Backbone as XML, in Angstrom:
<?xml version="1.0"?>
<chain id="A" units="angstrom">
  <residue number="1" name="ARG">
    <atom name="N" x="-8.232" y="170.607" z="-27.644"/>
    <atom name="CA" x="-6.701" y="170.863" z="-28.354"/>
    <atom name="C" x="-6.543" y="172.322" z="-27.713"/>
  </residue>
  <residue number="2" name="GLN">
    <atom name="N" x="-5.268" y="172.878" z="-27.481"/>
    <atom name="CA" x="-5.040" y="173.910" z="-26.487"/>
    <atom name="C" x="-3.819" y="174.847" z="-27.138"/>
  </residue>
  <residue number="3" name="TYR">
    <atom name="N" x="-3.957" y="176.166" z="-26.609"/>
    <atom name="CA" x="-2.495" y="176.859" z="-26.814"/>
    <atom name="C" x="-2.123" y="177.325" z="-25.740"/>
  </residue>
  <residue number="4" name="MET">
    <atom name="N" x="-2.609" y="176.806" z="-24.755"/>
    <atom name="CA" x="-1.966" y="177.068" z="-23.386"/>
    <atom name="C" x="-1.087" y="175.988" z="-23.127"/>
  </residue>
  <residue number="5" name="PRO">
    <atom name="N" x="0.086" y="176.454" z="-22.368"/>
    <atom name="CA" x="1.183" y="175.243" z="-21.768"/>
    <atom name="C" x="0.442" y="174.370" z="-20.982"/>
  </residue>
  <residue number="6" name="ALA">
    <atom name="N" x="1.264" y="173.246" z="-21.140"/>
    <atom name="CA" x="0.789" y="171.977" z="-20.203"/>
    <atom name="C" x="1.970" y="171.683" z="-19.205"/>
  </residue>
  <residue number="7" name="GLY">
    <atom name="N" x="1.599" y="170.955" z="-17.999"/>
    <atom name="CA" x="2.603" y="170.411" z="-17.138"/>
    <atom name="C" x="2.323" y="169.502" z="-16.408"/>
  </residue>
  <residue number="8" name="GLY">
    <atom name="N" x="3.364" y="169.277" z="-15.443"/>
    <atom name="CA" x="3.303" y="168.096" z="-14.338"/>
    <atom name="C" x="4.528" y="167.601" z="-13.547"/>
  </residue>
  <residue number="9" name="ILE">
    <atom name="N" x="4.157" y="166.712" z="-12.660"/>
    <atom name="CA" x="5.077" y="166.459" z="-12.225"/>
    <atom name="C" x="4.921" y="164.847" z="-12.244"/>
  </residue>
  <residue number="10" name="VAL">
    <atom name="N" x="6.189" y="164.187" z="-12.337"/>
    <atom name="CA" x="6.563" y="162.979" z="-12.552"/>
    <atom name="C" x="7.779" y="162.100" z="-11.561"/>
  </residue>
  <residue number="11" name="SER">
    <atom name="N" x="7.068" y="160.760" z="-11.113"/>
    <atom name="CA" x="7.840" y="160.352" z="-10.166"/>
    <atom name="C" x="8.988" y="159.718" z="-10.926"/>
  </residue>
  <residue number="12" name="SER">
    <atom name="N" x="10.329" y="159.057" z="-10.202"/>
    <atom name="CA" x="11.306" y="158.461" z="-10.709"/>
    <atom name="C" x="10.578" y="157.053" z="-11.511"/>
  </residue>
  <residue number="13" name="THR">
    <atom name="N" x="9.639" y="156.740" z="-10.825"/>
    <atom name="CA" x="9.055" y="155.297" z="-11.334"/>
    <atom name="C" x="8.402" y="155.502" z="-12.954"/>
  </residue>
  <residue number="14" name="GLY">
    <atom name="N" x="8.223" y="156.817" z="-13.117"/>
    <atom name="CA" x="7.453" y="157.169" z="-14.444"/>
    <atom name="C" x="5.789" y="157.300" z="-14.048"/>
  </residue>
  <residue number="15" name="THR">
    <atom name="N" x="6.005" y="157.523" z="-12.806"/>
    <atom name="CA" x="4.000" y="157.768" z="-12.855"/>
    <atom name="C" x="4.032" y="159.450" z="-12.761"/>
  </residue>
  <residue number="16" name="LEU">
    <atom name="N" x="2.595" y="159.711" z="-13.548"/>
    <atom name="CA" x="2.569" y="161.295" z="-13.547"/>
    <atom name="C" x="1.790" y="161.370" z="-11.936"/>
  </residue>
  <residue number="17" name="GLN">
    <atom name="N" x="2.271" y="162.296" z="-10.981"/>
    <atom name="CA" x="2.015" y="162.370" z="-9.977"/>
    <atom name="C" x="0.687" y="163.509" z="-9.558"/>
  </residue>
  <residue number="18" name="PHE">
    <atom name="N" x="1.030" y="164.763" z="-10.833"/>
    <atom name="CA" x="0.096" y="165.415" z="-10.982"/>
    <atom name="C" x="0.051" y="166.433" z="-12.356"/>
  </residue>
  <residue number="19" name="GLY">
    <atom name="N" x="-0.624" y="166.558" z="-13.032"/>
    <atom name="CA" x="-0.335" y="167.318" z="-14.411"/>
    <atom name="C" x="-1.599" y="167.527" z="-15.481"/>
  </residue>
  <residue number="20" name="THR">
    <atom name="N" x="-1.482" y="168.059" z="-16.391"/>
    <atom name="CA" x="-2.625" y="168.195" z="-17.032"/>
    <atom name="C" x="-3.375" y="166.986" z="-17.861"/>
  </residue>
  <residue number="21" name="PRO">
    <atom name="N" x="-4.547" y="167.151" z="-17.660"/>
    <atom name="CA" x="-5.070" y="165.944" z="-18.293"/>
    <atom name="C" x="-5.032" y="165.880" z="-19.816"/>
  </residue>
  <residue number="22" name="GLY">
    <atom name="N" x="-4.549" y="164.167" z="-19.880"/>
    <atom name="CA" x="-4.551" y="163.853" z="-21.453"/>
    <atom name="C" x="-3.452" y="163.519" z="-21.547"/>
  </residue>
  <residue number="23" name="ILE">
    <atom name="N" x="-2.353" y="163.951" z="-20.670"/>
    <atom name="CA" x="-1.051" y="163.297" z="-20.802"/>
    <atom name="C" x="-0.631" y="162.215" z="-19.929"/>
  </residue>
  <residue number="24" name="THR">
    <atom name="N" x="-0.146" y="161.095" z="-20.631"/>
    <atom name="CA" x="0.356" y="159.923" z="-19.787"/>
    <atom name="C" x="1.842" y="159.838" z="-20.241"/>
  </residue>
  <residue number="25" name="VAL">
    <atom name="N" x="2.862" y="159.122" z="-18.773"/>
    <atom name="CA" x="3.820" y="159.118" z="-18.803"/>
    <atom name="C" x="4.322" y="157.405" z="-19.055"/>
  </residue>
  <residue number="26" name="THR">
    <atom name="N" x="5.447" y="157.149" z="-19.665"/>
    <atom name="CA" x="5.785" y="155.877" z="-19.665"/>
    <atom name="C" x="7.685" y="155.949" z="-19.409"/>
  </residue>
  <residue number="27" name="ARG">
    <atom name="N" x="8.048" y="155.207" z="-18.567"/>
    <atom name="CA" x="9.241" y="155.112" z="-18.286"/>
    <atom name="C" x="9.785" y="153.972" z="-19.149"/>
  </residue>
  <residue number="28" name="THR">
    <atom name="N" x="10.650" y="154.579" z="-20.016"/>
    <atom name="CA" x="10.970" y="153.336" z="-20.983"/>
    <atom name="C" x="12.396" y="152.733" z="-20.742"/>
  </residue>
  <residue number="29" name="GLY">
    <atom name="N" x="12.905" y="153.116" z="-19.973"/>
    <atom name="CA" x="14.530" y="152.562" z="-19.387"/>
    <atom name="C" x="14.909" y="153.372" z="-18.454"/>
  </residue>
  <residue number="30" name="VAL">
    <atom name="N" x="16.070" y="153.057" z="-17.882"/>
    <atom name="CA" x="16.934" y="153.827" z="-16.631"/>
    <atom name="C" x="16.961" y="155.183" z="-17.386"/>
  </residue>
  <residue number="31" name="GLY">
    <atom name="N" x="16.121" y="156.113" z="-16.678"/>
    <atom name="CA" x="16.341" y="157.690" z="-16.703"/>
    <atom name="C" x="15.782" y="158.212" z="-18.037"/>
  </residue>
  <residue number="32" name="VAL">
    <atom name="N" x="14.833" y="157.383" z="-18.807"/>
    <atom name="CA" x="14.167" y="157.714" z="-20.107"/>
    <atom name="C" x="12.621" y="157.633" z="-19.814"/>
  </residue>
  <residue number="33" name="TYR">
    <atom name="N" x="12.080" y="158.718" z="-20.125"/>
    <atom name="CA" x="10.744" y="158.802" z="-19.816"/>
    <atom name="C" x="10.112" y="159.240" z="-21.335"/>
  </residue>
  <residue number="34" name="ARG">
    <atom name="N" x="8.991" y="158.724" z="-21.560"/>
    <atom name="CA" x="8.118" y="159.121" z="-22.699"/>
    <atom name="C" x="6.811" y="159.724" z="-22.365"/>
  </residue>
  <residue number="35" name="LEU">
    <atom name="N" x="6.693" y="160.877" z="-22.849"/>
    <atom name="CA" x="5.525" y="161.880" z="-22.398"/>
    <atom name="C" x="4.674" y="161.821" z="-23.616"/>
  </residue>
  <residue number="36" name="ASP">
    <atom name="N" x="3.605" y="161.087" z="-23.354"/>
    <atom name="CA" x="2.534" y="160.946" z="-24.758"/>
    <atom name="C" x="1.384" y="162.179" z="-24.303"/>
  </residue>
  <residue number="37" name="HIS">
    <atom name="N" x="1.208" y="163.182" z="-25.542"/>
    <atom name="CA" x="0.276" y="164.345" z="-25.338"/>
    <atom name="C" x="-0.263" y="164.546" z="-26.627"/>
  </residue>
  <residue number="38" name="ALA">
    <atom name="N" x="-0.616" y="163.244" z="-27.640"/>
    <atom name="CA" x="-1.150" y="163.477" z="-28.876"/>
    <atom name="C" x="-2.626" y="164.073" z="-28.592"/>
  </residue>
  <residue number="39" name="GLY">
    <atom name="N" x="-2.871" y="165.014" z="-29.619"/>
    <atom name="CA" x="-4.160" y="165.527" z="-29.733"/>
    <atom name="C" x="-4.239" y="166.663" z="-28.701"/>
  </residue>
  <residue number="40" name="LEU">
    <atom name="N" x="-3.576" y="166.949" z="-27.934"/>
    <atom name="CA" x="-3.448" y="167.915" z="-26.767"/>
    <atom name="C" x="-3.326" y="169.529" z="-27.520"/>
  </residue>
  <residue number="41" name="PHE">
    <atom name="N" x="-2.349" y="169.112" z="-28.585"/>
    <atom name="CA" x="-1.831" y="170.724" z="-28.937"/>
    <atom name="C" x="-2.184" y="170.462" z="-30.975"/>
  </residue>
  <residue number="42" name="ASN">
    <atom name="N" x="-2.792" y="171.426" z="-31.214"/>
    <atom name="CA" x="-3.230" y="171.647" z="-32.667"/>
    <atom name="C" x="-2.094" y="172.465" z="-33.234"/>
  </residue>
  <residue number="43" name="ILE">
    <atom name="N" x="-0.662" y="172.326" z="-32.865"/>
    <atom name="CA" x="0.287" y="172.935" z="-33.540"/>
    <atom name="C" x="1.297" y="171.994" z="-33.764"/>
  </residue>
  <residue number="44" name="PRO">
    <atom name="N" x="2.197" y="172.134" z="-34.782"/>
    <atom name="CA" x="3.387" y="171.382" z="-35.103"/>
    <atom name="C" x="4.353" y="170.965" z="-33.994"/>
  </residue>
  <residue number="45" name="SER">
    <atom name="N" x="4.939" y="171.862" z="-33.030"/>
    <atom name="CA" x="5.571" y="171.500" z="-32.023"/>
    <atom name="C" x="5.513" y="172.184" z="-30.829"/>
  </residue>
  <residue number="46" name="VAL">
    <atom name="N" x="6.214" y="171.732" z="-29.760"/>
    <atom name="CA" x="6.219" y="172.219" z="-28.394"/>
    <atom name="C" x="7.364" y="172.545" z="-27.906"/>
  </residue>
  <residue number="47" name="ILE">
    <atom name="N" x="7.970" y="173.502" z="-26.869"/>
    <atom name="CA" x="9.183" y="173.696" z="-26.300"/>
    <atom name="C" x="9.205" y="172.986" z="-24.933"/>
  </residue>
  <residue number="48" name="PRO">
    <atom name="N" x="9.718" y="171.791" z="-24.778"/>
    <atom name="CA" x="9.604" y="171.455" z="-23.212"/>
    <atom name="C" x="10.888" y="172.122" z="-22.511"/>
  </residue>
  <residue number="49" name="SER">
    <atom name="N" x="10.246" y="172.191" z="-21.100"/>
    <atom name="CA" x="11.286" y="172.701" z="-20.026"/>
    <atom name="C" x="11.197" y="171.403" z="-18.977"/>
  </residue>
  <residue number="50" name="ILE">
    <atom name="N" x="12.218" y="170.984" z="-18.664"/>
    <atom name="CA" x="12.280" y="169.897" z="-17.910"/>
    <atom name="C" x="13.303" y="170.176" z="-16.390"/>
  </residue>
  <residue number="51" name="THR">
    <atom name="N" x="12.843" y="169.955" z="-15.475"/>
    <atom name="CA" x="13.619" y="170.305" z="-14.230"/>
    <atom name="C" x="13.603" y="168.973" z="-13.403"/>
  </residue>
  <residue number="52" name="PRO">
    <atom name="N" x="15.020" y="168.525" z="-13.312"/>
    <atom name="CA" x="14.900" y="167.206" z="-12.244"/>
    <atom name="C" x="15.307" y="167.346" z="-11.366"/>
  </residue>
  <residue number="53" name="ALA">
    <atom name="N" x="14.972" y="166.457" z="-10.266"/>
    <atom name="CA" x="15.194" y="166.728" z="-8.562"/>
    <atom name="C" x="16.332" y="165.721" z="-8.316"/>
  </residue>
  <residue number="54" name="GLY">
    <atom name="N" x="17.229" y="166.185" z="-7.339"/>
    <atom name="CA" x="18.143" y="165.405" z="-7.016"/>
    <atom name="C" x="19.504" y="165.836" z="-8.102"/>
  </residue>
  <residue number="55" name="ASN">
    <atom name="N" x="20.422" y="164.620" z="-7.855"/>
    <atom name="CA" x="21.662" y="164.707" z="-8.853"/>
    <atom name="C" x="21.395" y="164.756" z="-10.195"/>
  </residue>
  <residue number="56" name="ALA">
    <atom name="N" x="20.305" y="164.014" z="-10.875"/>
    <atom name="CA" x="20.317" y="163.923" z="-11.850"/>
    <atom name="C" x="20.174" y="164.876" z="-12.968"/>
  </residue>
  <residue number="57" name="THR">
    <atom name="N" x="20.576" y="164.882" z="-14.205"/>
    <atom name="CA" x="20.879" y="166.077" z="-15.050"/>
    <atom name="C" x="20.192" y="165.489" z="-16.179"/>
  </residue>
  <residue number="58" name="VAL">
    <atom name="N" x="19.639" y="166.505" z="-17.274"/>
    <atom name="CA" x="19.061" y="166.496" z="-18.487"/>
    <atom name="C" x="20.051" y="166.021" z="-19.508"/>
  </residue>
  <residue number="59" name="VAL">
    <atom name="N" x="20.092" y="165.057" z="-20.097"/>
    <atom name="CA" x="21.054" y="164.659" z="-21.114"/>
    <atom name="C" x="20.540" y="164.680" z="-22.592"/>
  </residue>
  <residue number="60" name="THR">
    <atom name="N" x="19.259" y="164.514" z="-22.829"/>
    <atom name="CA" x="18.426" y="164.985" z="-24.183"/>
    <atom name="C" x="16.997" y="164.823" z="-24.175"/>
  </residue>
  <residue number="61" name="VAL">
    <atom name="N" x="16.495" y="165.601" z="-24.907"/>
    <atom name="CA" x="15.100" y="165.983" z="-24.807"/>
    <atom name="C" x="14.526" y="165.897" z="-26.560"/>
  </residue>
  <residue number="62" name="LEU">
    <atom name="N" x="13.660" y="165.389" z="-26.717"/>
    <atom name="CA" x="13.153" y="165.053" z="-28.062"/>
    <atom name="C" x="11.811" y="165.498" z="-28.154"/>
  </residue>
  <residue number="63" name="ALA">
    <atom name="N" x="10.819" y="166.327" z="-28.690"/>
    <atom name="CA" x="9.637" y="166.486" z="-28.932"/>
    <atom name="C" x="8.969" y="166.838" z="-30.336"/>
  </residue>
  <residue number="64" name="ASN">
    <atom name="N" x="8.115" y="166.954" z="-30.283"/>
    <atom name="CA" x="7.257" y="167.003" z="-31.200"/>
    <atom name="C" x="5.578" y="167.343" z="-30.756"/>
  </residue>
  <residue number="65" name="SER">
    <atom name="N" x="4.822" y="167.774" z="-31.527"/>
    <atom name="CA" x="3.183" y="168.070" z="-31.040"/>
    <atom name="C" x="2.437" y="166.625" z="-30.530"/>
  </residue>
  <residue number="66" name="ASN">
    <atom name="N" x="3.245" y="165.452" z="-30.593"/>
    <atom name="CA" x="2.662" y="164.252" z="-30.229"/>
    <atom name="C" x="2.913" y="163.458" z="-28.812"/>
  </residue>
  <residue number="67" name="ALA">
    <atom name="N" x="4.548" y="163.858" z="-28.972"/>
    <atom name="CA" x="5.146" y="163.090" z="-27.480"/>
    <atom name="C" x="6.528" y="163.834" z="-27.116"/>
  </residue>
  <residue number="68" name="THR">
    <atom name="N" x="6.854" y="163.530" z="-26.297"/>
    <atom name="CA" x="8.238" y="164.200" z="-25.823"/>
    <atom name="C" x="8.994" y="163.036" z="-25.380"/>
  </residue>
  <residue number="69" name="THR">
    <atom name="N" x="10.109" y="163.033" z="-25.209"/>
    <atom name="CA" x="10.952" y="161.922" z="-24.922"/>
    <atom name="C" x="12.293" y="162.803" z="-24.095"/>
  </residue>
  <residue number="70" name="ILE">
    <atom name="N" x="12.210" y="162.312" z="-22.666"/>
    <atom name="CA" x="13.350" y="162.606" z="-21.781"/>
    <atom name="C" x="14.607" y="161.762" z="-21.563"/>
  </residue>
  <residue number="71" name="THR">
    <atom name="N" x="15.555" y="161.861" z="-21.724"/>
    <atom name="CA" x="16.627" y="161.121" z="-21.126"/>
    <atom name="C" x="17.129" y="162.075" z="-20.129"/>
  </residue>
  <residue number="72" name="LEU">
    <atom name="N" x="17.397" y="161.187" z="-18.925"/>
    <atom name="CA" x="17.943" y="161.792" z="-17.630"/>
    <atom name="C" x="19.376" y="161.103" z="-17.333"/>
  </residue>
  <residue number="73" name="SER">
    <atom name="N" x="19.895" y="161.671" z="-16.790"/>
    <atom name="CA" x="21.498" y="160.802" z="-16.220"/>
    <atom name="C" x="20.951" y="159.755" z="-15.336"/>
  </residue>
  <residue number="74" name="ALA">
    <atom name="N" x="20.154" y="159.661" z="-14.723"/>
    <atom name="CA" x="19.653" y="159.099" z="-13.717"/>
    <atom name="C" x="18.160" y="158.751" z="-13.607"/>
  </residue>
  <residue number="75" name="ASP">
    <atom name="N" x="17.305" y="157.688" z="-13.214"/>
    <atom name="CA" x="16.122" y="157.628" z="-12.657"/>
    <atom name="C" x="15.898" y="158.860" z="-11.461"/>
  </residue>
  <residue number="76" name="ALA">
    <atom name="N" x="14.893" y="160.020" z="-11.973"/>
    <atom name="CA" x="14.519" y="160.799" z="-10.978"/>
    <atom name="C" x="13.223" y="161.364" z="-11.128"/>
  </residue>
  <residue number="77" name="ASN">
    <atom name="N" x="12.890" y="162.193" z="-10.154"/>
    <atom name="CA" x="11.584" y="163.075" z="-10.029"/>
    <atom name="C" x="12.021" y="164.232" z="-10.951"/>
  </residue>
  <residue number="78" name="PHE">
    <atom name="N" x="11.023" y="164.704" z="-11.431"/>
    <atom name="CA" x="10.820" y="166.174" z="-12.586"/>
    <atom name="C" x="9.827" y="166.761" z="-12.509"/>
  </residue>
  <residue number="79" name="PHE">
    <atom name="N" x="10.175" y="167.886" z="-12.762"/>
    <atom name="CA" x="8.743" y="168.620" z="-13.264"/>
    <atom name="C" x="8.941" y="169.013" z="-14.784"/>
  </residue>
  <residue number="80" name="PHE">
    <atom name="N" x="7.691" y="169.251" z="-15.547"/>
    <atom name="CA" x="7.765" y="169.571" z="-16.633"/>
    <atom name="C" x="7.082" y="170.509" z="-17.176"/>
  </residue>
  <residue number="81" name="THR">
    <atom name="N" x="7.116" y="171.204" z="-18.307"/>
    <atom name="CA" x="5.889" y="172.140" z="-18.941"/>
    <atom name="C" x="6.521" y="172.035" z="-20.409"/>
  </residue>
  <residue number="82" name="LEU">
    <atom name="N" x="5.110" y="171.937" z="-21.328"/>
    <atom name="CA" x="5.322" y="171.891" z="-22.582"/>
    <atom name="C" x="4.643" y="173.494" z="-23.437"/>
  </residue>
  <residue number="83" name="GLN">
    <atom name="N" x="5.415" y="174.162" z="-23.765"/>
    <atom name="CA" x="4.911" y="175.425" z="-24.168"/>
    <atom name="C" x="4.932" y="175.307" z="-25.930"/>
  </residue>
  <residue number="84" name="PRO">
    <atom name="N" x="3.394" y="175.641" z="-26.429"/>
    <atom name="CA" x="2.973" y="174.954" z="-27.943"/>
    <atom name="C" x="3.595" y="176.411" z="-28.542"/>
  </residue>
  <residue number="85" name="VAL">
    <atom name="N" x="4.277" y="176.204" z="-29.786"/>
    <atom name="CA" x="5.152" y="177.386" z="-30.403"/>
    <atom name="C" x="3.726" y="177.693" z="-31.411"/>
  </residue>
  <residue number="86" name="ARG">
    <atom name="N" x="3.635" y="178.982" z="-31.303"/>
    <atom name="CA" x="2.544" y="179.596" z="-32.242"/>
    <atom name="C" x="3.286" y="180.848" z="-33.189"/>
  </residue>
  <residue number="87" name="ARG">
    <atom name="N" x="2.789" y="180.961" z="-34.421"/>
    <atom name="CA" x="3.642" y="181.843" z="-34.990"/>
    <atom name="C" x="2.497" y="182.751" z="-35.548"/>
  </residue>
</chain>
């Protein structure tokens, strides 16, 4: 468990190209990706930052301490960071 940010690079097919150990990625639909990071953070929430490549845009991002679901306007490579919230 950590209080440091986590991050990585994901391909348009949902493959984690490079990233923090303990994070897995699944492409669940067109432009929809789930980042699983259960047990990585011992706090209730994270603040995600998503940067898609190409012409795709971020539509929605839903995050908690276990998973982050990202919806883009189309399949795209993207870079992400997850910043834990400390109080």
